[in-house]
């Protein structure tokens, strides 16, 4: 079925084609107009319009609607006045019958005369099927449209992606782009893509130059292409023959890139280990206070972490109800969630200390069993209040994304956790060494009887210390909510790690806790690539057991009358 089309739209599309490789980037509106025009056209006109989308620089719009067109989710609506409108009606699982439609030309919801969304049944509309010839052009158009994007990151990714395909049709496009591109980062990606393509398509001289280029660029993406090329040379299917000296050049390039990859992997492993260690520091620091300094085996420490995580979830829900999720004020909910979670967890710790712990000091077995019971009660309480399903806490937009330096990816949320862990450790150190409360805590820890004789109110110090340790666990919960979902068993996943970190660092030594957490985190990440996640974890536990056999007091053993 063929439909008439506005002449001016066709003129715009054809004019764009005639301009050829000019760098005119149409806006989203123009891309939509060309798509709508193409969906109402047929034959060569349709093909011409689809190919003209390459110049629009709107890969997201083009990709979305061409894929929808290919799937058969685009329909043609004939109005009573005879006008025709292409509509996008996505198929939804389990949904049939009338549903909202999107106008392809504008991206707006299709409405009736009253301005209300019109519900349309796709089975009553004509499907806008592309011709077989046009359908074959979709993949090429989607591949090429990103090259004209206004986003340099997207252009660079597209250029490298096309180069890795080693397609003879794309190599001239990349060579032409190299002459016009002005962004240095994009040009670097284009050169890398050209080198990878010429490795398979170029002459012998061009392939040798490509090998040198990939070596100079330390191209990790080109490493697979070099390996395949060497494999093809040995099988005699590469299309060229290399002498021994030329093979030595190829081997030298591969060794150089392999060495670079090892350095990148090493730094990446250190960063991942540092970020895991930072999480362990935050998780274990509260336990280092309650267990290390007060000598209380608090099996409910994990639930204090869960309290903090659920407090972050509540904060997000409060901000969502007050502000739209896209509102700038909503992005600040995390700053409110941090102190809110600390206070709620500290309050819970205060209640726990006054109701249970204060009667069980110097009775470790009873305190272990009692807090274990509290832990089970709290887990059931979480399920009763929040349900059995995990809750998702969305990260603010400024914590999403990452930065890449020398092929090493640094996630913003991980960098934030590392920075905040350092801040918490510094704050705890100040509290314990520069304040009267810290002096009282250390005095009670070292000799409670002498501290009491000096006028220190032991019960009050213990109460505040336990609440502070629980508050730190609540802070850990806030940050864990940014890494994964929040559930009633969240704390149980970290309680063993927390005790492990505190014991290895030396019971009662906060500095030892920090060193232990970072050491365990880096060791765990370093072993996982070689042994896998499970065996790597087992190996870490075996190393810790052997270490504690050698030094039962941990890295920095503490001596005090309370611990004795």
Coordinates of C-alpha atoms in Angstrom, one line a residue:
X1 CA 0.0 0.0 0.0
X2 CA 1.5 3.4 -1.1
X3 CA 0.6 6.7 0.5
X4 CA 1.1 10.2 -0.8
X5 CA 3.7 12.3 1.0
X6 CA 4.4 16.0 1.6
X7 CA 6.7 17.1 -1.1
X8 CA 8.7 19.4 1.2
X9 CA 9.7 16.5 3.4
X10 CA 10.9 14.4 0.5
X11 CA 12.8 17.4 -0.7
X12 CA 14.5 17.8 2.6
X13 CA 15.5 14.1 2.7
X14 CA 16.8 14.1 -0.9
X15 CA 18.7 17.3 -0.4
X16 CA 20.4 15.6 2.6
X17 CA 21.4 12.7 0.4
X18 CA 22.7 15.0 -2.3
X19 CA 24.9 16.7 0.2
X20 CA 26.7 13.4 0.5
X21 CA 29.4 13.3 3.2
X22 CA 28.9 16.8 4.5
X23 CA 28.9 17.1 8.3
X24 CA 25.4 18.6 8.6
X25 CA 23.7 17.0 11.6
X26 CA 20.0 17.2 11.6
X27 CA 18.2 17.4 14.9
X28 CA 15.9 14.8 16.4
X29 CA 12.9 16.4 14.8
X30 CA 14.3 16.1 11.3
X31 CA 15.3 12.4 12.0
X32 CA 11.7 11.7 13.0
X33 CA 10.3 13.5 10.0
X34 CA 12.5 11.4 7.6
X35 CA 11.6 8.2 9.4
X36 CA 7.9 9.0 9.1
X37 CA 8.3 9.9 5.4
X38 CA 10.2 6.6 4.8
X39 CA 7.5 4.6 6.5
X40 CA 4.9 6.1 4.1
X41 CA 7.0 5.6 1.0
X42 CA 7.9 2.6 -1.1
X43 CA 10.5 1.4 -3.6
X44 CA 13.5 3.6 -4.3
X45 CA 12.1 6.6 -2.5
X46 CA 11.9 4.5 0.7
X47 CA 15.4 3.3 0.2
X48 CA 16.7 6.8 -0.4
X49 CA 15.1 8.2 2.7
X50 CA 16.3 5.4 4.9
X51 CA 19.9 5.8 3.7
X52 CA 19.6 9.6 4.3
X53 CA 19.2 8.8 8.0
X54 CA 23.0 8.2 8.1
X55 CA 23.4 12.0 8.1
X56 CA 21.0 12.8 10.9
X57 CA 23.3 12.1 13.8
X58 CA 20.5 10.7 15.9
X59 CA 21.6 7.0 16.5
X60 CA 19.2 6.5 19.4
X61 CA 16.1 7.6 17.5
X62 CA 17.2 5.8 14.3
X63 CA 18.1 2.6 16.1
X64 CA 14.9 2.5 18.1
X65 CA 12.5 3.1 15.2
X66 CA 14.3 1.1 12.5
X67 CA 14.3 -1.9 14.9
X68 CA 10.6 -1.3 15.7
X69 CA 9.9 -1.1 12.0
X70 CA 11.7 -4.3 11.3
X71 CA 9.8 -6.1 14.1
X72 CA 6.5 -4.9 12.7
X73 CA 5.6 -2.5 15.6
X74 CA 4.9 0.4 13.2
X75 CA 1.4 0.9 11.9
X76 CA -0.4 3.4 9.7
X77 CA -3.4 5.3 10.9
X78 CA -5.8 6.8 8.4
X79 CA -7.8 9.7 9.8
X80 CA -11.2 10.6 8.6
X81 CA -9.9 13.6 6.6
X82 CA -7.7 11.2 4.6
X83 CA -4.4 12.0 6.2
X84 CA -2.1 9.1 7.2
X85 CA 0.1 8.9 10.3
X86 CA 2.7 6.3 11.1
X87 CA 2.4 5.2 14.7
X88 CA 4.7 3.2 16.9
X89 CA 2.8 0.7 19.1
X90 CA 5.3 -1.5 20.9
X91 CA 4.3 -5.1 21.6
X92 CA 4.1 -5.8 25.3
X93 CA 4.2 -9.2 27.0
X94 CA 0.8 -10.3 28.1
X95 CA -0.9 -7.1 26.7
X96 CA -3.3 -7.3 23.8
X97 CA -6.0 -5.1 22.4
X98 CA -6.1 -1.3 22.4
X99 CA -3.1 0.5 23.9
X100 CA -1.4 3.9 23.6
X101 CA 0.5 4.8 20.5
X102 CA 3.4 7.1 19.7
X103 CA 3.5 9.4 16.7
X104 CA 6.7 8.6 14.9
X105 CA 7.1 12.2 13.4
X106 CA 6.9 13.9 16.8
X107 CA 7.6 11.3 19.5
X108 CA 4.4 12.4 21.2
X109 CA 1.5 10.2 22.4
X110 CA -1.3 10.0 19.8
X111 CA -4.4 11.8 21.1
X112 CA -8.0 12.3 20.0
X113 CA -9.8 15.6 19.4
X114 CA -10.3 16.0 23.1
X115 CA -6.6 15.9 23.7
X116 CA -6.8 12.5 25.5
X117 CA -4.6 9.5 24.7
X118 CA -6.2 7.4 22.0
X119 CA -6.1 3.7 22.6
X120 CA -5.6 1.8 19.4
X121 CA -5.8 -1.9 18.6
X122 CA -2.9 -2.8 16.3
X123 CA -4.9 -5.6 14.7
X124 CA -7.2 -3.1 13.2
X125 CA -4.4 -1.0 11.6
X126 CA -2.2 -1.6 8.5
X127 CA 1.3 -2.6 9.3
X128 CA 4.0 -0.4 7.7
X129 CA 6.2 -3.2 6.4
X130 CA 9.6 -2.2 4.8
X131 CA 10.6 -3.7 1.5
X132 CA 13.2 -6.5 1.6
X133 CA 15.8 -4.2 0.0
X134 CA 15.1 -1.5 2.6
X135 CA 15.3 -4.0 5.4
X136 CA 18.7 -5.1 4.3
X137 CA 19.9 -1.5 4.6
X138 CA 18.8 -1.2 8.2
X139 CA 22.0 -2.7 9.7
X140 CA 24.3 -0.6 7.6
X141 CA 22.3 2.6 8.4
X142 CA 22.3 1.8 12.2
X143 CA 26.1 1.1 12.0
X144 CA 26.9 4.4 10.2
X145 CA 24.5 6.8 11.8
X146 CA 26.5 6.9 15.0
X147 CA 29.5 8.2 13.0
X148 CA 27.6 11.5 12.5
X149 CA 26.5 11.8 16.1
X150 CA 27.2 15.1 17.9
X151 CA 28.4 13.1 20.9
X152 CA 32.2 12.5 20.4
X153 CA 32.2 9.4 22.7
X154 CA 29.5 7.8 20.6
X155 CA 31.4 8.7 17.4
X156 CA 34.6 7.2 18.8
X157 CA 32.8 4.0 19.9
X158 CA 31.1 3.7 16.5
X159 CA 34.3 4.1 14.6
X160 CA 36.1 1.4 16.6
X161 CA 33.1 -0.9 16.3
X162 CA 33.1 -0.6 12.5
X163 CA 36.8 -1.1 12.4
X164 CA 36.6 -4.3 14.4
X165 CA 34.1 -5.7 11.8
X166 CA 36.9 -5.6 9.2
X167 CA 34.3 -5.0 6.5
X168 CA 35.5 -3.7 3.2
X169 CA 32.4 -1.5 2.9
X170 CA 33.3 0.4 6.1
X171 CA 37.0 1.0 5.5
X172 CA 36.5 3.8 3.0
X173 CA 34.0 5.4 5.3
X174 CA 36.5 5.4 8.1
X175 CA 39.3 6.8 5.9
X176 CA 37.0 9.6 4.8
X177 CA 36.0 10.3 8.4
X178 CA 39.6 10.5 9.4
X179 CA 40.1 13.4 7.0
X180 CA 37.1 15.4 8.4
X181 CA 37.1 14.6 12.1
X182 CA 38.5 17.4 14.4
X183 CA 38.2 15.7 17.8
X184 CA 41.5 14.2 18.9
X185 CA 39.9 11.3 20.9
X186 CA 37.6 10.4 18.0
X187 CA 40.5 10.6 15.6
X188 CA 42.4 8.2 17.8
X189 CA 39.5 5.7 17.7
X190 CA 39.2 6.1 14.0
X191 CA 42.9 5.4 13.5
X192 CA 42.6 2.3 15.7
X193 CA 39.6 1.1 13.7
X194 CA 41.4 1.7 10.4
X195 CA 44.4 -0.2 11.6
X196 CA 42.3 -3.2 12.6
X197 CA 40.5 -3.1 9.3
X198 CA 43.7 -2.9 7.2
X199 CA 45.1 -5.8 9.2
X200 CA 42.6 -8.0 7.3
X201 CA 42.0 -5.9 4.1
X202 CA 45.2 -3.9 3.3
X203 CA 48.3 -4.7 1.3
X204 CA 51.4 -6.2 2.9
X205 CA 52.8 -2.7 3.6
X206 CA 49.6 -1.4 5.0
X207 CA 49.3 -4.5 7.3
X208 CA 52.8 -3.9 8.6
X209 CA 52.0 -0.3 9.2
X210 CA 48.7 -1.3 11.0
X211 CA 50.7 -3.7 13.3
X212 CA 53.0 -0.8 14.2
X213 CA 50.0 1.5 14.8
X214 CA 48.3 -1.0 17.1
X215 CA 51.5 -1.5 19.0
X216 CA 52.1 2.3 19.4
X217 CA 48.5 2.7 20.6
X218 CA 48.6 -0.3 23.0
X219 CA 45.4 -1.4 21.4
X220 CA 43.6 -3.9 23.6
X221 CA 40.7 -4.0 21.1
X222 CA 43.2 -4.9 18.3
X223 CA 44.8 -7.7 20.2
X224 CA 42.3 -10.3 19.1
X225 CA 42.7 -9.1 15.5
X226 CA 46.5 -9.6 15.8
X227 CA 46.0 -13.1 17.1
X228 CA 43.6 -14.0 14.3
X229 CA 46.0 -12.5 11.8
X230 CA 48.9 -14.6 13.1
X231 CA 46.7 -17.7 13.1
X232 CA 45.7 -17.0 9.5
X233 CA 49.3 -16.5 8.5
X234 CA 50.3 -19.9 9.8
X235 CA 47.3 -21.5 8.0
X236 CA 48.2 -19.6 4.8
X237 CA 44.8 -17.9 4.5
X238 CA 45.9 -14.4 5.4
X239 CA 46.3 -13.4 1.8
X240 CA 49.9 -12.4 2.4
X241 CA 53.1 -14.1 3.5
X242 CA 55.5 -12.7 6.1
X243 CA 59.2 -13.2 6.3
X244 CA 60.8 -14.2 9.6
X245 CA 61.8 -10.6 10.4
X246 CA 58.2 -9.5 9.7
X247 CA 56.9 -12.2 11.9
X248 CA 59.2 -10.9 14.6
X249 CA 57.6 -7.5 14.2
X250 CA 54.2 -9.1 14.7
X251 CA 55.3 -11.1 17.7
X252 CA 57.0 -8.0 19.3
X253 CA 53.7 -6.0 18.8
X254 CA 51.7 -8.7 20.5
X255 CA 54.1 -9.0 23.4
X256 CA 54.1 -5.3 23.9
X257 CA 50.3 -5.2 24.0
X258 CA 50.2 -8.2 26.3
X259 CA 52.5 -6.5 28.7
X260 CA 50.3 -3.4 28.6
X261 CA 47.2 -5.5 29.3
X262 CA 48.9 -7.0 32.4
X263 CA 49.7 -3.6 33.7
X264 CA 46.1 -2.5 33.1
X265 CA 44.8 -5.7 34.8
X266 CA 47.1 -5.2 37.8
X267 CA 45.9 -1.6 38.3
X268 CA 42.3 -2.5 37.7
X269 CA 42.6 -5.4 40.3
X270 CA 44.1 -3.0 42.8
X271 CA 41.3 -0.6 42.3
X272 CA 38.6 -3.3 42.6
X273 CA 40.4 -4.6 45.7
X274 CA 40.6 -1.1 47.2
X275 CA 36.9 -0.5 46.6
X276 CA 36.0 -3.9 48.1
X277 CA 38.4 -3.1 51.0
X278 CA 36.6 0.2 51.5
X279 CA 33.3 -1.6 51.7
X280 CA 34.7 -4.0 54.3
X281 CA 36.2 -1.0 56.3
X282 CA 32.8 0.6 56.5
X283 CA 31.1 -2.7 57.3
X284 CA 33.6 -3.8 59.9
X285 CA 34.4 -0.4 61.6
X286 CA 31.2 -0.5 63.7
X287 CA 32.0 -4.0 64.8
X288 CA 35.6 -3.0 65.6
X289 CA 33.9 -0.6 68.1
X290 CA 31.4 -2.9 69.7
X291 CA 33.4 -6.1 69.6
X292 CA 36.9 -4.8 69.5
X293 CA 36.6 -2.1 72.1
X294 CA 33.7 -3.2 74.2
X295 CA 34.2 -7.0 73.9
X296 CA 30.5 -7.6 73.0
X297 CA 29.9 -10.4 70.4
X298 CA 27.0 -8.7 68.6
X299 CA 25.5 -11.2 66.1
X300 CA 22.8 -8.5 65.4
X301 CA 25.5 -6.2 63.9
X302 CA 24.5 -7.4 60.4
X303 CA 20.9 -6.3 61.1
X304 CA 22.1 -2.8 62.0
X305 CA 23.5 -2.7 58.5
X306 CA 20.1 -3.7 57.2
X307 CA 18.5 -1.0 59.3
X308 CA 20.7 1.6 57.6
X309 CA 20.0 0.2 54.1
X310 CA 16.2 0.2 54.7
X311 CA 16.5 3.8 56.1
X312 CA 18.1 4.7 52.7
X313 CA 15.2 3.1 51.0
X314 CA 12.7 5.0 53.1
X315 CA 14.6 8.3 52.4
X316 CA 14.3 7.6 48.7
X317 CA 10.6 6.9 48.9
X318 CA 10.0 10.1 50.9
X319 CA 11.9 12.2 48.3
X320 CA 10.1 10.4 45.4
X321 CA 6.7 11.3 47.0
X322 CA 7.7 14.9 47.5
X323 CA 9.7 15.4 44.2
X324 CA 9.6 13.8 40.8
X325 CA 12.3 11.3 40.2
X326 CA 13.8 13.7 37.6
X327 CA 13.7 16.7 39.8
X328 CA 17.0 18.2 41.0
X329 CA 15.9 18.0 44.6
X330 CA 15.4 14.3 44.2
X331 CA 19.1 13.9 43.4
X332 CA 19.9 15.2 46.9
X333 CA 18.1 12.4 48.8
X334 CA 21.4 10.5 49.3
X335 CA 22.7 13.4 51.4
X336 CA 19.7 13.1 53.6
X337 CA 19.9 9.3 53.7
X338 CA 23.4 9.3 55.2
X339 CA 22.7 11.0 58.5
X340 CA 19.2 9.6 58.7
X341 CA 20.5 6.0 58.4
X342 CA 23.2 6.7 61.0
X343 CA 20.7 8.1 63.5
X344 CA 18.1 5.3 63.0
X345 CA 20.8 2.6 63.4
X346 CA 22.3 4.3 66.4
X347 CA 18.9 4.6 68.0
X348 CA 18.3 0.9 67.4
X349 CA 21.7 0.1 68.9
X350 CA 20.9 2.2 71.9
X351 CA 17.7 0.3 72.5
X352 CA 19.5 -3.0 72.1
X353 CA 22.2 -2.0 74.5
X354 CA 19.7 -0.8 77.2
X355 CA 17.3 -3.8 76.8
X356 CA 19.7 -6.7 76.3
X357 CA 23.5 -6.0 76.2
X358 CA 23.8 -4.1 79.5
X359 CA 22.9 -7.2 81.4
X360 CA 25.4 -9.4 79.5
X361 CA 28.8 -7.6 79.8
X362 CA 31.6 -10.1 80.5
X363 CA 29.3 -12.9 79.5
X364 CA 30.3 -13.5 75.9
X365 CA 28.4 -16.8 75.4
X366 CA 25.1 -15.4 76.7
X367 CA 25.6 -12.2 74.7
X368 CA 26.3 -14.2 71.5
X369 CA 23.1 -16.2 71.9
X370 CA 20.9 -13.3 72.9
X371 CA 22.1 -11.1 70.0
X372 CA 21.6 -14.0 67.6
X373 CA 18.0 -14.2 68.8
X374 CA 17.6 -10.5 68.3
X375 CA 19.1 -10.9 64.8
X376 CA 16.4 -13.5 63.9
X377 CA 13.6 -11.3 65.3
X378 CA 14.8 -8.3 63.3
X379 CA 15.0 -10.3 60.1
X380 CA 11.4 -11.4 60.5
X381 CA 10.5 -7.9 61.4
X382 CA 12.0 -6.6 58.1
X383 CA 10.0 -9.2 56.1
X384 CA 6.8 -8.2 58.0
X385 CA 7.3 -4.5 57.3
X386 CA 8.9 -4.4 53.9
X387 CA 7.9 -7.8 52.4
X388 CA 10.0 -10.8 51.4
X389 CA 11.1 -9.3 48.1
X390 CA 14.2 -7.2 47.9
X391 CA 13.9 -3.5 47.6
X392 CA 15.8 -1.4 45.0
X393 CA 17.4 1.8 46.0
X394 CA 18.2 3.9 42.9
X395 CA 21.5 5.7 42.9
X396 CA 21.4 9.4 42.2
X397 CA 22.5 10.3 38.7
X398 CA 25.8 11.8 39.9
X399 CA 26.8 8.4 41.3
X400 CA 26.2 6.6 38.0
X401 CA 28.7 6.2 35.2
X402 CA 32.4 6.0 35.2
X403 CA 35.6 7.5 34.1
X404 CA 38.2 5.7 32.0
X405 CA 41.9 6.5 32.3
X406 CA 44.4 4.5 30.2
X407 CA 41.8 1.7 29.5
X408 CA 41.1 1.4 33.3
X409 CA 37.5 2.0 34.3
X410 CA 36.8 3.8 37.6
X411 CA 33.1 3.7 38.7
X412 CA 31.8 6.9 40.3
X413 CA 30.0 4.9 43.1
X414 CA 33.2 3.0 43.9
X415 CA 35.3 6.1 44.0
X416 CA 32.7 7.7 46.3
X417 CA 32.7 4.7 48.7
X418 CA 36.5 4.8 48.9
X419 CA 36.5 8.5 49.6
X420 CA 33.7 8.2 52.2
X421 CA 35.4 5.3 53.9
X422 CA 38.5 7.4 54.3
X423 CA 36.4 10.2 55.7
X424 CA 34.7 7.8 58.2
X425 CA 38.0 6.4 59.3
X426 CA 39.4 9.8 59.8
X427 CA 36.3 10.9 61.8
X428 CA 36.4 7.8 64.0
X429 CA 40.1 8.4 64.6
X430 CA 39.4 12.0 65.7
X431 CA 36.6 10.9 67.9
X432 CA 38.6 8.2 69.7
X433 CA 41.9 10.2 70.1
X434 CA 40.9 13.9 70.3
X435 CA 37.7 14.0 72.3
X436 CA 36.8 13.4 75.9
X437 CA 34.4 10.6 74.8
X438 CA 37.2 8.8 73.0
X439 CA 39.4 9.2 76.0
X440 CA 36.7 7.8 78.2
X441 CA 36.1 4.9 75.8
X442 CA 39.8 4.0 75.8
X443 CA 39.9 4.2 79.6
X444 CA 36.9 1.9 80.0
X445 CA 38.4 -0.5 77.5
X446 CA 41.8 -0.7 79.2
X447 CA 40.6 -0.8 82.8
X448 CA 36.9 -0.3 83.6
X449 CA 37.4 -0.4 87.4
X450 CA 40.1 2.3 87.4
X451 CA 38.0 4.4 84.9
X452 CA 35.0 4.1 87.3
X453 CA 37.2 5.1 90.2
X454 CA 38.3 8.2 88.2
X455 CA 34.7 9.3 87.9
X456 CA 33.9 8.1 84.4
X457 CA 30.3 7.0 84.0
X458 CA 31.0 3.5 82.6
X459 CA 27.4 2.7 81.7
X460 CA 26.9 5.9 79.9
X461 CA 30.1 5.5 77.9
X462 CA 29.2 1.9 77.0
X463 CA 25.7 3.0 75.9
X464 CA 27.1 5.8 73.7
X465 CA 29.9 3.6 72.3
X466 CA 27.5 0.8 71.3
X467 CA 25.1 3.3 69.7
X468 CA 28.1 4.9 67.8
X469 CA 29.2 1.4 66.5
X470 CA 25.6 0.6 65.4
X471 CA 25.4 4.0 63.7
X472 CA 28.6 3.1 61.7
X473 CA 26.9 -0.2 60.7
X474 CA 23.9 1.9 59.5
X475 CA 26.3 4.0 57.3
X476 CA 27.6 0.7 55.8
X477 CA 24.0 -0.2 54.9
X478 CA 23.5 3.1 53.0
X479 CA 26.5 2.4 50.8
X480 CA 25.6 -1.3 50.3
X481 CA 22.2 -0.2 49.1
X482 CA 24.0 1.6 46.2
X483 CA 25.8 -1.6 45.2
X484 CA 22.9 -4.1 45.3
X485 CA 19.3 -4.5 46.3
X486 CA 18.2 -4.3 50.0
X487 CA 16.8 -7.4 51.6
X488 CA 16.2 -8.8 55.1
X489 CA 19.3 -11.0 54.8
X490 CA 21.6 -8.2 53.7
X491 CA 23.5 -8.0 57.0
X492 CA 24.1 -11.8 57.1
X493 CA 26.1 -11.6 54.0
X494 CA 28.6 -9.4 55.7
X495 CA 28.6 -10.4 59.4
X496 CA 31.2 -13.2 58.8
X497 CA 33.4 -10.8 56.8
X498 CA 33.1 -8.2 59.5
X499 CA 34.3 -10.6 62.3
X500 CA 37.1 -11.8 60.0
X501 CA 38.4 -8.3 59.3
X502 CA 38.3 -7.3 63.0
X503 CA 40.1 -10.5 64.2
X504 CA 42.8 -10.4 61.5
X505 CA 43.4 -6.7 62.1
X506 CA 43.7 -7.3 65.9
X507 CA 40.8 -7.0 68.3
X508 CA 40.4 -3.5 69.6
X509 CA 42.7 -1.9 67.0
X510 CA 40.9 0.4 64.5
X511 CA 44.0 1.0 62.4
X512 CA 44.5 -2.8 62.2
X513 CA 40.9 -3.1 61.0
X514 CA 41.5 -0.7 58.2
X515 CA 44.7 -2.5 57.1
X516 CA 43.0 -5.9 57.4
X517 CA 40.0 -4.8 55.3
X518 CA 42.2 -3.4 52.5
X519 CA 44.5 -6.4 52.5
X520 CA 41.6 -8.9 52.4
X521 CA 39.9 -6.9 49.7
X522 CA 42.9 -6.7 47.4
X523 CA 43.9 -10.4 48.0
X524 CA 40.4 -11.5 47.2
X525 CA 40.3 -9.6 43.9
X526 CA 43.8 -10.7 43.0
X527 CA 43.0 -14.4 43.5
X528 CA 39.6 -14.4 41.7
X529 CA 41.0 -14.1 38.1
X530 CA 43.3 -17.1 38.7
X531 CA 41.1 -19.4 40.9
X532 CA 37.5 -18.2 40.2
X533 CA 35.2 -16.5 42.7
X534 CA 34.5 -19.6 44.8
X535 CA 38.0 -21.0 44.9
X536 CA 39.4 -17.5 45.3
X537 CA 37.2 -17.0 48.4
X538 CA 38.2 -20.4 49.8
X539 CA 41.9 -19.6 49.3
X540 CA 41.5 -16.3 51.2
X541 CA 39.9 -18.1 54.1
X542 CA 42.7 -20.7 54.2
X543 CA 45.3 -17.9 54.1
X544 CA 43.5 -16.2 57.1
X545 CA 43.4 -19.5 59.1
X546 CA 47.1 -20.1 58.5
X547 CA 47.9 -16.4 59.4
X548 CA 45.9 -16.7 62.7
X549 CA 47.8 -19.9 63.5
X550 CA 51.0 -17.9 63.2
X551 CA 49.7 -14.7 64.9
X552 CA 46.6 -15.4 67.0
X553 CA 46.4 -11.8 68.1
X554 CA 46.1 -10.5 64.5
X555 CA 48.2 -7.8 62.8
X556 CA 48.2 -5.4 65.8
X557 CA 47.3 -7.3 69.0
X558 CA 46.0 -5.2 71.8
X559 CA 46.6 -5.7 75.5
X560 CA 44.1 -4.5 78.0
X561 CA 42.6 -5.8 81.2
X562 CA 39.1 -5.9 79.6
X563 CA 40.3 -8.0 76.7
X564 CA 42.4 -10.2 79.0

